[in-house]
Tab-separated table of N, CA and C in Angstrom:
chain	number	residue	atom	x	y	z
V	64	MET	N	154.209	-159.940	-192.403
V	64	MET	CA	154.279	-158.573	-191.931
V	64	MET	C	152.959	-158.155	-191.259
V	65	ILE	N	151.835	-158.483	-191.871
V	65	ILE	CA	150.530	-158.154	-191.308
V	65	ILE	C	150.334	-158.910	-189.996
V	66	ARG	N	150.791	-160.147	-189.947
V	66	ARG	CA	150.673	-160.964	-188.738
V	66	ARG	C	151.453	-160.337	-187.574
V	67	ILE	N	152.628	-159.810	-187.817
V	67	ILE	CA	153.446	-159.172	-186.779
V	67	ILE	C	152.739	-157.918	-186.262
V	68	ARG	N	152.148	-157.157	-187.157
V	68	ARG	CA	151.406	-155.954	-186.751
V	68	ARG	C	150.230	-156.332	-185.851
V	69	LYS	N	149.533	-157.410	-186.214
V	69	LYS	CA	148.404	-157.863	-185.388
V	69	LYS	C	148.888	-158.279	-183.998
V	70	ILE	N	149.985	-158.982	-183.953
V	70	ILE	CA	150.538	-159.426	-182.662
V	70	ILE	C	150.936	-158.209	-181.827
V	71	ILE	N	151.589	-157.248	-182.441
V	71	ILE	CA	152.000	-156.031	-181.730
V	71	ILE	C	150.767	-155.273	-181.243
V	72	LEU	N	149.765	-155.164	-182.088
V	72	LEU	CA	148.528	-154.476	-181.721
V	72	LEU	C	147.837	-155.180	-180.549
V	73	ILE	N	147.761	-156.493	-180.604
V	73	ILE	CA	147.144	-157.271	-179.518
V	73	ILE	C	147.944	-157.097	-178.230
V	74	GLN	N	149.266	-157.141	-178.320
V	74	GLN	CA	150.110	-156.951	-177.130
V	74	GLN	C	149.909	-155.556	-176.534
V	75	ALA	N	149.847	-154.553	-177.379
V	75	ALA	CA	149.641	-153.177	-176.902
V	75	ALA	C	148.281	-153.052	-176.221
V	76	LEU	N	147.271	-153.677	-176.811
V	76	LEU	CA	145.930	-153.651	-176.237
V	76	LEU	C	145.913	-154.345	-174.872
V	77	LEU	N	146.533	-155.517	-174.785
V	77	LEU	CA	146.594	-156.254	-173.514
V	77	LEU	C	147.364	-155.468	-172.457
V	78	TYR	N	148.475	-154.849	-172.864
V	78	TYR	CA	149.252	-154.033	-171.937
V	78	TYR	C	148.406	-152.856	-171.427
V	79	GLY	N	147.675	-152.219	-172.328
V	79	GLY	CA	146.794	-151.107	-171.950
V	79	GLY	C	145.734	-151.538	-170.960
V	80	LEU	N	145.124	-152.688	-171.206
V	80	LEU	CA	144.120	-153.221	-170.278
V	80	LEU	C	144.742	-153.546	-168.929
V	81	PHE	N	145.946	-154.104	-168.950
V	81	PHE	CA	146.664	-154.439	-167.725
V	81	PHE	C	146.944	-153.175	-166.903
V	82	VAL	N	147.479	-152.144	-167.546
V	82	VAL	CA	147.776	-150.876	-166.865
V	82	VAL	C	146.491	-150.233	-166.362
V	83	PHE	N	145.441	-150.241	-167.186
V	83	PHE	CA	144.162	-149.647	-166.801
V	83	PHE	C	143.569	-150.357	-165.591
V	84	SER	N	143.706	-151.671	-165.512
V	84	SER	CA	143.146	-152.403	-164.370
V	84	SER	C	143.862	-152.013	-163.084
V	85	PHE	N	145.199	-151.782	-163.150
V	85	PHE	CA	145.915	-151.321	-161.966
V	85	PHE	C	145.488	-149.908	-161.603
V	86	ALA	N	145.325	-149.030	-162.589
V	86	ALA	CA	144.876	-147.660	-162.325
V	86	ALA	C	143.474	-147.689	-161.722
V	87	GLY	N	142.619	-148.553	-162.234
V	87	GLY	CA	141.264	-148.687	-161.698
V	87	GLY	C	141.275	-149.129	-160.243
V	88	GLU	N	142.185	-150.027	-159.905
V	88	GLU	CA	142.330	-150.498	-158.526
V	88	GLU	C	142.829	-149.363	-157.635
V	89	ASP	N	143.782	-148.581	-158.122
V	89	ASP	CA	144.283	-147.432	-157.364
V	89	ASP	C	143.177	-146.398	-157.144
V	90	ILE	N	142.389	-146.137	-158.171
V	90	ILE	CA	141.287	-145.178	-158.041
V	90	ILE	C	140.310	-145.647	-156.965
V	91	LYS	N	140.005	-146.927	-156.971
V	91	LYS	CA	139.109	-147.499	-155.951
V	91	LYS	C	139.684	-147.302	-154.544
V	92	LYS	N	140.977	-147.567	-154.391
V	92	LYS	CA	141.645	-147.422	-153.088
V	92	LYS	C	141.679	-145.959	-152.643
V	93	ILE	N	141.917	-145.058	-153.572
V	93	ILE	CA	141.951	-143.626	-153.248
V	93	ILE	C	140.583	-143.154	-152.777
V	94	LYS	N	139.547	-143.531	-153.479
V	94	LYS	CA	138.186	-143.162	-153.064
V	94	LYS	C	137.882	-143.712	-151.675
V	95	GLN	N	138.271	-144.936	-151.451
V	95	GLN	CA	138.042	-145.592	-150.165
V	95	GLN	C	138.740	-144.844	-149.023
V	96	VAL	N	139.990	-144.459	-149.227
V	96	VAL	CA	140.756	-143.753	-148.195
V	96	VAL	C	140.116	-142.399	-147.879
V	97	ILE	N	139.686	-141.676	-148.894
V	97	ILE	CA	139.054	-140.366	-148.676
V	97	ILE	C	137.748	-140.527	-147.920
V	98	LYS	N	136.967	-141.518	-148.276
V	98	LYS	CA	135.710	-141.772	-147.555
V	98	LYS	C	135.976	-142.179	-146.108
V	99	MET	N	137.007	-142.985	-145.878
V	99	MET	CA	137.365	-143.387	-144.513
V	99	MET	C	137.805	-142.173	-143.699
V	100	TYR	N	138.554	-141.278	-144.301
V	100	TYR	CA	138.991	-140.058	-143.625
V	100	TYR	C	137.773	-139.246	-143.178
V	101	ASN	N	136.828	-139.064	-144.082
V	101	ASN	CA	135.634	-138.282	-143.754
V	101	ASN	C	134.769	-138.974	-142.695
V	102	ARG	N	134.662	-140.304	-142.769
V	102	ARG	CA	133.921	-141.032	-141.726
V	102	ARG	C	134.597	-140.882	-140.367
V	103	THR	N	135.918	-140.842	-140.366
V	103	THR	CA	136.661	-140.642	-139.120
V	103	THR	C	136.323	-139.282	-138.521
V	104	ILE	N	136.250	-138.256	-139.339
V	104	ILE	CA	135.861	-136.927	-138.849
V	104	ILE	C	134.479	-136.999	-138.209
V	105	VAL	N	133.529	-137.607	-138.904
V	105	VAL	CA	132.160	-137.700	-138.393
V	105	VAL	C	132.144	-138.387	-137.031
V	106	GLU	N	132.811	-139.526	-136.922
V	106	GLU	CA	132.778	-140.309	-135.683
V	106	GLU	C	133.574	-139.673	-134.550
V	107	GLU	N	134.770	-139.221	-134.834
V	107	GLU	CA	135.639	-138.697	-133.776
V	107	GLU	C	135.179	-137.338	-133.262
V	108	ALA	N	134.596	-136.514	-134.116
V	108	ALA	CA	134.185	-135.172	-133.702
V	108	ALA	C	132.971	-135.192	-132.772
V	109	LYS	N	132.214	-136.277	-132.800
V	109	LYS	CA	131.032	-136.335	-131.930
V	109	LYS	C	131.250	-137.194	-130.691
V	110	THR	N	132.406	-137.849	-130.579
V	110	THR	CA	132.647	-138.818	-129.522
V	110	THR	C	133.636	-138.267	-128.498
V	111	ASP	N	133.316	-138.468	-127.254
V	111	ASP	CA	134.165	-138.019	-126.151
V	111	ASP	C	135.037	-139.195	-125.709
V	112	ARG	N	136.116	-139.470	-126.458
V	112	ARG	CA	136.943	-140.655	-126.200
V	112	ARG	C	138.206	-140.360	-125.411
V	113	HIS	N	138.683	-139.154	-125.446
V	113	HIS	CA	139.917	-138.757	-124.767
V	113	HIS	C	141.112	-139.607	-125.184
V	114	ARG	N	141.277	-139.837	-126.464
V	114	ARG	CA	142.464	-140.540	-126.966
V	114	ARG	C	143.667	-139.609	-126.833
V	115	ASP	N	144.842	-140.202	-126.683
V	115	ASP	CA	146.036	-139.360	-126.776
V	115	ASP	C	146.439	-139.298	-128.249
V	116	ILE	N	147.321	-138.369	-128.568
V	116	ILE	CA	147.672	-138.121	-129.973
V	116	ILE	C	148.337	-139.340	-130.612
V	117	ARG	N	149.177	-140.064	-129.860
V	117	ARG	CA	149.836	-141.242	-130.443
V	117	ARG	C	148.835	-142.325	-130.819
V	118	THR	N	147.843	-142.540	-129.977
V	118	THR	CA	146.813	-143.542	-130.266
V	118	THR	C	146.015	-143.131	-131.500
V	119	PHE	N	145.684	-141.856	-131.591
V	119	PHE	CA	144.923	-141.348	-132.729
V	119	PHE	C	145.714	-141.504	-134.026
V	120	VAL	N	146.981	-141.090	-134.001
V	120	VAL	CA	147.835	-141.199	-135.196
V	120	VAL	C	147.966	-142.656	-135.612
V	121	LYS	N	148.126	-143.547	-134.653
V	121	LYS	CA	148.224	-144.990	-134.946
V	121	LYS	C	146.930	-145.476	-135.610
V	122	MET	N	145.784	-145.029	-135.087
V	122	MET	CA	144.491	-145.411	-135.660
V	122	MET	C	144.370	-144.928	-137.120
V	123	MET	N	145.010	-143.799	-137.435
V	123	MET	CA	144.901	-143.190	-138.767
V	123	MET	C	145.986	-143.649	-139.742
V	124	GLU	N	146.869	-144.560	-139.315
V	124	GLU	CA	148.044	-144.871	-140.136
V	124	GLU	C	147.726	-145.482	-141.501
V	125	ASN	N	146.542	-146.038	-141.702
V	125	ASN	CA	146.151	-146.574	-143.011
V	125	ASN	C	145.321	-145.591	-143.825
V	126	ILE	N	145.190	-144.361	-143.308
V	126	ILE	CA	144.349	-143.360	-143.963
V	126	ILE	C	145.153	-142.125	-144.365
V	127	ALA	N	146.026	-141.671	-143.454
V	127	ALA	CA	146.705	-140.393	-143.668
V	127	ALA	C	148.125	-140.429	-143.114
V	128	THR	N	148.926	-139.474	-143.581
V	128	THR	CA	150.278	-139.341	-143.046
V	128	THR	C	150.188	-138.866	-141.594
V	129	LYS	N	151.284	-138.993	-140.897
V	129	LYS	CA	151.346	-138.583	-139.488
V	129	LYS	C	150.976	-137.103	-139.344
V	130	LYS	N	151.480	-136.272	-140.237
V	130	LYS	CA	151.222	-134.825	-140.188
V	130	LYS	C	149.729	-134.512	-140.326
V	131	VAL	N	149.055	-135.151	-141.272
V	131	VAL	CA	147.623	-134.927	-141.488
V	131	VAL	C	146.827	-135.451	-140.289
V	132	ALA	N	147.199	-136.618	-139.774
V	132	ALA	CA	146.504	-137.192	-138.610
V	132	ALA	C	146.661	-136.290	-137.382
V	133	GLN	N	147.863	-135.770	-137.171
V	133	GLN	CA	148.099	-134.880	-136.028
V	133	GLN	C	147.277	-133.599	-136.155
V	134	LYS	N	147.208	-133.052	-137.350
V	134	LYS	CA	146.438	-131.828	-137.577
V	134	LYS	C	144.943	-132.071	-137.297
V	135	LEU	N	144.415	-133.203	-137.745
V	135	LEU	CA	143.012	-133.537	-137.495
V	135	LEU	C	142.775	-133.720	-135.991
V	136	TYR	N	143.688	-134.400	-135.320
V	136	TYR	CA	143.568	-134.618	-133.873
V	136	TYR	C	143.502	-133.276	-133.135
V	137	ILE	N	144.394	-132.367	-133.461
V	137	ILE	CA	144.433	-131.060	-132.799
V	137	ILE	C	143.148	-130.295	-133.057
V	138	TRP	N	142.640	-130.345	-134.282
V	138	TRP	CA	141.392	-129.655	-134.629
V	138	TRP	C	140.232	-130.193	-133.789
V	139	ILE	N	140.103	-131.514	-133.740
V	139	ILE	CA	139.002	-132.129	-132.980
V	139	ILE	C	139.167	-131.848	-131.484
V	140	GLN	N	140.365	-132.040	-130.953
V	140	GLN	CA	140.602	-131.840	-129.524
V	140	GLN	C	140.383	-130.397	-129.086
V	141	SER	N	140.704	-129.436	-129.956
V	141	SER	CA	140.504	-128.035	-129.589
V	141	SER	C	139.014	-127.745	-129.368
V	142	TRP	N	138.160	-128.350	-130.156
V	142	TRP	CA	136.712	-128.207	-129.946
V	142	TRP	C	136.295	-128.933	-128.675
V	143	HIS	N	136.751	-130.163	-128.507
V	143	HIS	CA	136.356	-130.973	-127.352
V	143	HIS	C	136.802	-130.352	-126.029
V	144	GLU	N	137.991	-129.774	-126.002
V	144	GLU	CA	138.480	-129.144	-124.775
V	144	GLU	C	137.617	-127.973	-124.344
V	145	ASN	N	136.874	-127.408	-125.279
V	145	ASN	CA	135.943	-126.328	-124.965
V	145	ASN	C	134.509	-126.843	-124.805
V	146	GLY	N	134.367	-128.166	-124.711
V	146	GLY	CA	133.051	-128.764	-124.481
V	146	GLY	C	132.207	-128.925	-125.725
V	147	LEU	N	132.765	-128.613	-126.899
V	147	LEU	CA	131.985	-128.636	-128.139
V	147	LEU	C	132.215	-129.921	-128.931
V	148	PHE	N	131.115	-130.474	-129.396
V	148	PHE	CA	131.145	-131.705	-130.179
V	148	PHE	C	130.327	-131.482	-131.436
V	149	MET	N	130.867	-131.964	-132.559
V	149	MET	CA	130.201	-131.765	-133.847
V	149	MET	C	129.393	-133.009	-134.199
V	150	ASP	N	128.118	-132.792	-134.448
V	150	ASP	CA	127.248	-133.854	-134.937
V	150	ASP	C	127.079	-133.587	-136.432
V	151	SER	N	127.649	-134.461	-137.260
V	151	SER	CA	127.657	-134.189	-138.700
V	151	SER	C	127.328	-135.429	-139.505
V	152	GLN	N	127.052	-135.183	-140.755
V	152	GLN	CA	126.889	-136.278	-141.711
V	152	GLN	C	127.291	-135.786	-143.087
V	153	ILE	N	127.810	-136.715	-143.869
V	153	ILE	CA	128.138	-136.406	-145.257
V	153	ILE	C	126.909	-136.805	-146.071
V	154	LYS	N	126.279	-135.816	-146.662
V	154	LYS	CA	125.086	-136.101	-147.451
V	154	LYS	C	125.435	-136.649	-148.828
V	155	LYS	N	126.568	-136.164	-149.374
V	155	LYS	CA	126.957	-136.599	-150.722
V	155	LYS	C	128.429	-136.288	-150.930
V	156	ILE	N	129.111	-137.204	-151.570
V	156	ILE	CA	130.492	-136.944	-151.987
V	156	ILE	C	130.617	-137.381	-153.450
V	157	LYS	N	131.147	-136.490	-154.258
V	157	LYS	CA	131.308	-136.767	-155.689
V	157	LYS	C	132.777	-136.557	-156.042
V	158	PHE	N	133.356	-137.537	-156.695
V	158	PHE	CA	134.749	-137.443	-157.129
V	158	PHE	C	134.775	-136.835	-158.527
V	159	LEU	N	135.334	-135.633	-158.624
V	159	LEU	CA	135.381	-134.923	-159.908
V	159	LEU	C	136.561	-135.363	-160.762
V	160	ASP	N	137.706	-135.585	-160.098
V	160	ASP	CA	138.916	-135.914	-160.850
V	160	ASP	C	139.883	-136.651	-159.939
V	161	ILE	N	140.513	-137.669	-160.467
V	161	ILE	CA	141.590	-138.362	-159.769
V	161	ILE	C	142.715	-138.553	-160.775
V	162	SER	N	143.874	-137.975	-160.462
V	162	SER	CA	145.034	-138.154	-161.334
V	162	SER	C	146.123	-138.852	-160.532
V	163	ILE	N	146.729	-139.846	-161.160
V	163	ILE	CA	147.693	-140.703	-160.465
V	163	ILE	C	149.029	-140.691	-161.185
V	164	ASN	N	150.096	-140.510	-160.406
V	164	ASN	CA	151.459	-140.745	-160.869
V	164	ASN	C	151.902	-142.036	-160.191
V	165	LYS	N	153.152	-142.401	-160.321
V	165	LYS	CA	153.599	-143.665	-159.725
V	165	LYS	C	153.388	-143.704	-158.223
V	166	LYS	N	153.833	-142.690	-157.510
V	166	LYS	CA	153.806	-142.693	-156.040
V	166	LYS	C	152.999	-141.546	-155.444
V	167	SER	N	152.267	-140.816	-156.281
V	167	SER	CA	151.460	-139.711	-155.766
V	167	SER	C	150.173	-139.598	-156.573
V	168	ALA	N	149.205	-138.921	-155.979
V	168	ALA	CA	147.918	-138.737	-156.654
V	168	ALA	C	147.259	-137.473	-156.120
V	169	LYS	N	146.337	-136.963	-156.903
V	169	LYS	CA	145.483	-135.846	-156.479
V	169	LYS	C	144.052	-136.249	-156.791
V	170	ALA	N	143.169	-135.925	-155.858
V	170	ALA	CA	141.747	-136.186	-156.056
V	170	ALA	C	140.984	-134.924	-155.697
V	171	VAL	N	140.026	-134.570	-156.530
V	171	VAL	CA	139.181	-133.413	-156.260
V	171	VAL	C	137.757	-133.921	-156.050
V	172	THR	N	137.167	-133.445	-154.937
V	172	THR	CA	135.805	-133.878	-154.595
V	172	THR	C	134.882	-132.676	-154.426
V	173	GLU	N	133.606	-132.957	-154.560
V	173	GLU	CA	132.555	-132.050	-154.104
V	173	GLU	C	131.879	-132.786	-152.951
V	174	GLU	N	131.812	-132.123	-151.804
V	174	GLU	CA	131.263	-132.759	-150.614
V	174	GLU	C	130.148	-131.897	-150.036
V	175	HIS	N	129.028	-132.523	-149.765
V	175	HIS	CA	127.896	-131.847	-149.144
V	175	HIS	C	127.737	-132.417	-147.733
V	176	TRP	N	127.912	-131.552	-146.745
V	176	TRP	CA	127.864	-131.937	-145.341
V	176	TRP	C	126.693	-131.229	-144.652
V	177	LYS	N	126.285	-131.797	-143.527
V	177	LYS	CA	125.326	-131.158	-142.631
V	177	LYS	C	125.920	-131.336	-141.246
V	178	TYR	N	125.960	-130.252	-140.456
V	178	TYR	CA	126.516	-130.378	-139.113
V	178	TYR	C	125.918	-129.347	-138.164
V	179	LYS	N	126.066	-129.635	-136.865
V	179	LYS	CA	125.732	-128.689	-135.802
V	179	LYS	C	126.692	-128.962	-134.656
V	180	TYR	N	126.887	-127.950	-133.806
V	180	TYR	CA	127.755	-128.098	-132.642
V	180	TYR	C	126.923	-128.085	-131.371
V	181	PHE	N	127.272	-128.985	-130.480
V	181	PHE	CA	126.581	-129.187	-129.222
V	181	PHE	C	127.573	-128.963	-128.091
V	182	ASP	N	127.198	-128.148	-127.091
V	182	ASP	CA	128.056	-127.907	-125.926
V	182	ASP	C	127.621	-128.837	-124.805
V	183	LYS	N	128.459	-129.814	-124.476
V	183	LYS	CA	128.115	-130.800	-123.445
V	183	LYS	C	128.087	-130.183	-122.044
V	184	ARG	N	128.836	-129.094	-121.846
V	184	ARG	CA	128.878	-128.486	-120.511
V	184	ARG	C	127.543	-127.876	-120.133
V	185	ILE	N	126.842	-127.292	-121.119
V	185	ILE	CA	125.558	-126.654	-120.827
V	185	ILE	C	124.386	-127.409	-121.461
V	186	ASN	N	124.714	-128.536	-122.113
V	186	ASN	CA	123.699	-129.393	-122.721
V	186	ASN	C	122.802	-128.624	-123.698
V	187	LYS	N	123.459	-127.943	-124.665
V	187	LYS	CA	122.716	-127.080	-125.579
V	187	LYS	C	123.392	-127.031	-126.960
V	188	ILE	N	122.583	-126.904	-128.003
V	188	ILE	CA	123.118	-126.686	-129.356
V	188	ILE	C	123.586	-125.235	-129.423
V	189	VAL	N	124.868	-125.043	-129.767
V	189	VAL	CA	125.430	-123.693	-129.798
V	189	VAL	C	125.696	-123.193	-131.216
V	190	LYS	N	125.710	-124.076	-132.179
V	190	LYS	CA	125.801	-123.677	-133.592
V	190	LYS	C	124.739	-124.464	-134.321
V	191	PRO	N	123.744	-123.768	-134.854
V	191	PRO	CA	122.612	-124.467	-135.465
V	191	PRO	C	123.015	-125.332	-136.663
V	192	GLU	N	122.119	-126.226	-136.998
V	192	GLU	CA	122.374	-127.115	-138.127
V	192	GLU	C	122.676	-126.289	-139.372
V	193	THR	N	123.745	-126.655	-140.035
V	193	THR	CA	124.240	-125.915	-141.195
V	193	THR	C	124.512	-126.889	-142.326
V	194	ASP	N	124.073	-126.522	-143.526
V	194	ASP	CA	124.464	-127.257	-144.728
V	194	ASP	C	125.713	-126.577	-145.252
V	195	ILE	N	126.677	-127.387	-145.633
V	195	ILE	CA	127.920	-126.809	-146.140
V	195	ILE	C	128.397	-127.603	-147.361
V	196	PHE	N	128.867	-126.880	-148.331
V	196	PHE	CA	129.418	-127.471	-149.550
V	196	PHE	C	130.914	-127.187	-149.556
V	197	TYR	N	131.690	-128.215	-149.829
V	197	TYR	CA	133.138	-128.066	-149.983
V	197	TYR	C	133.558	-128.636	-151.330
V	198	LYS	N	134.471	-127.939	-151.959
V	198	LYS	CA	135.224	-128.514	-153.075
V	198	LYS	C	136.633	-128.686	-152.511
V	199	VAL	N	137.125	-129.919	-152.507
V	199	VAL	CA	138.360	-130.235	-151.798
V	199	VAL	C	139.344	-130.932	-152.730
V	200	GLU	N	140.617	-130.565	-152.571
V	200	GLU	CA	141.691	-131.261	-153.281
V	200	GLU	C	142.494	-132.053	-152.249
V	201	TYR	N	142.550	-133.356	-152.441
V	201	TYR	CA	143.325	-134.243	-151.585
V	201	TYR	C	144.603	-134.627	-152.333
V	202	SER	N	145.743	-134.455	-151.689
V	202	SER	CA	147.006	-134.967	-152.219
V	202	SER	C	147.282	-136.263	-151.477
V	203	LEU	N	147.723	-137.273	-152.206
V	203	LEU	CA	147.992	-138.575	-151.605
V	203	LEU	C	149.368	-139.068	-152.027
V	204	ILE	N	149.939	-139.902	-151.175
V	204	ILE	CA	151.195	-140.574	-151.512
V	204	ILE	C	150.980	-142.073	-151.374
V	205	LYS	N	151.720	-142.829	-152.155
V	205	LYS	CA	151.644	-144.287	-152.086
V	205	LYS	C	152.821	-144.787	-151.260
V	206	LYS	N	152.509	-145.497	-150.190
V	206	LYS	CA	153.535	-146.012	-149.291
V	206	LYS	C	153.160	-147.446	-148.929
V	207	ASP	N	154.077	-148.376	-149.172
V	207	ASP	CA	153.830	-149.801	-148.885
V	207	ASP	C	152.529	-150.289	-149.527
V	208	ASN	N	152.313	-149.887	-150.771
V	208	ASN	CA	151.143	-150.278	-151.566
V	208	ASN	C	149.813	-149.759	-150.998
V	209	ARG	N	149.878	-148.707	-150.167
V	209	ARG	CA	148.672	-148.073	-149.620
V	209	ARG	C	148.688	-146.601	-150.004
V	210	TRP	N	147.523	-146.051	-150.249
V	210	TRP	CA	147.398	-144.630	-150.513
V	210	TRP	C	147.097	-143.917	-149.199
V	211	LEU	N	147.867	-142.864	-148.899
V	211	LEU	CA	147.688	-142.084	-147.677
V	211	LEU	C	147.472	-140.618	-148.038
V	212	ILE	N	146.539	-139.985	-147.384
V	212	ILE	CA	146.303	-138.557	-147.604
V	212	ILE	C	147.476	-137.794	-146.991
V	213	SER	N	148.116	-136.950	-147.801
V	213	SER	CA	149.282	-136.201	-147.335
V	213	SER	C	149.017	-134.701	-147.212
V	214	LYS	N	147.935	-134.237	-147.830
V	214	LYS	CA	147.600	-132.810	-147.763
V	214	LYS	C	146.146	-132.649	-148.184
V	215	ILE	N	145.482	-131.693	-147.552
V	215	ILE	CA	144.087	-131.403	-147.883
V	215	ILE	C	143.957	-129.900	-148.085
V	216	LYS	N	143.364	-129.529	-149.209
V	216	LYS	CA	143.196	-128.107	-149.522
V	216	LYS	C	141.730	-127.861	-149.893
V	217	VAL	N	141.078	-126.983	-149.143
V	217	VAL	CA	139.698	-126.612	-149.460
V	217	VAL	C	139.757	-125.565	-150.568
V	218	LEU	N	139.176	-125.899	-151.707
V	218	LEU	CA	139.190	-125.009	-152.864
V	218	LEU	C	138.002	-124.051	-152.857
V	219	GLU	N	136.894	-124.513	-152.272
V	219	GLU	CA	135.671	-123.703	-152.239
V	219	GLU	C	134.840	-124.160	-151.047
V	220	GLU	N	134.123	-123.211	-150.447
V	220	GLU	CA	133.268	-123.511	-149.301
V	220	GLU	C	132.061	-122.586	-149.325
V	221	LYS	N	130.881	-123.169	-149.159
V	221	LYS	CA	129.639	-122.389	-149.089
V	221	LYS	C	128.795	-122.939	-147.956
V	222	GLN	N	128.327	-122.051	-147.072
V	222	GLN	CA	127.493	-122.451	-145.933
V	222	GLN	C	126.084	-121.924	-146.070
V	223	ASN	N	125.145	-122.664	-145.470
V	223	ASN	CA	123.767	-122.203	-145.394
V	223	ASN	C	123.184	-122.704	-144.075
V	224	GLN	N	123.037	-121.806	-143.097
V	224	GLN	CA	122.435	-122.200	-141.833
V	224	GLN	C	120.946	-122.376	-142.029
V	225	GLU	N	120.392	-123.347	-141.270
V	225	GLU	CA	118.963	-123.643	-141.357
V	225	GLU	C	118.180	-122.370	-141.048
V	226	GLY	N	117.181	-122.111	-141.853
V	226	GLY	CA	116.367	-120.911	-141.676
V	226	GLY	C	116.895	-119.729	-142.472
V	227	LYS	N	118.124	-119.808	-142.967
V	227	LYS	CA	118.714	-118.732	-143.771
V	227	LYS	C	118.945	-119.239	-145.180
V	228	LYS	N	117.975	-119.175	-146.000
V	228	LYS	CA	118.068	-119.694	-147.360
V	228	LYS	C	118.394	-118.618	-148.345
């Protein structure tokens, strides 16, 4: 009887480790996708590439759903069409919480950014360098064993323009 309990306990422990290792792998993938999304913002917002929306969505297919990619494209293009380009960097990103279900997940981050806007038409900085803090909730879905961002919600935002402390 004691031997059976030990076997059951060992099996439960091994099963727990097995499940935890898969969850750990998913957490790693989720963090990676969110970081890739933010790097895409940094690179695309400062670059004058003139991609069409289909090319952009295709480029984002391993990061976000079509809806999220289209929304990001429109946001970036609306600035670019007015001659404005964002020069930014992510100073720090901290993952506060990641909760995973079978095919969906939520991740909450604290993100510290620095950015400024430059008008290429007049060759001038039009929005001074600003430090900004975001608390963000990312909703993700699992599709074909990949995590994709399906919704982004800014929970908190604080700005501080240089010189205004």
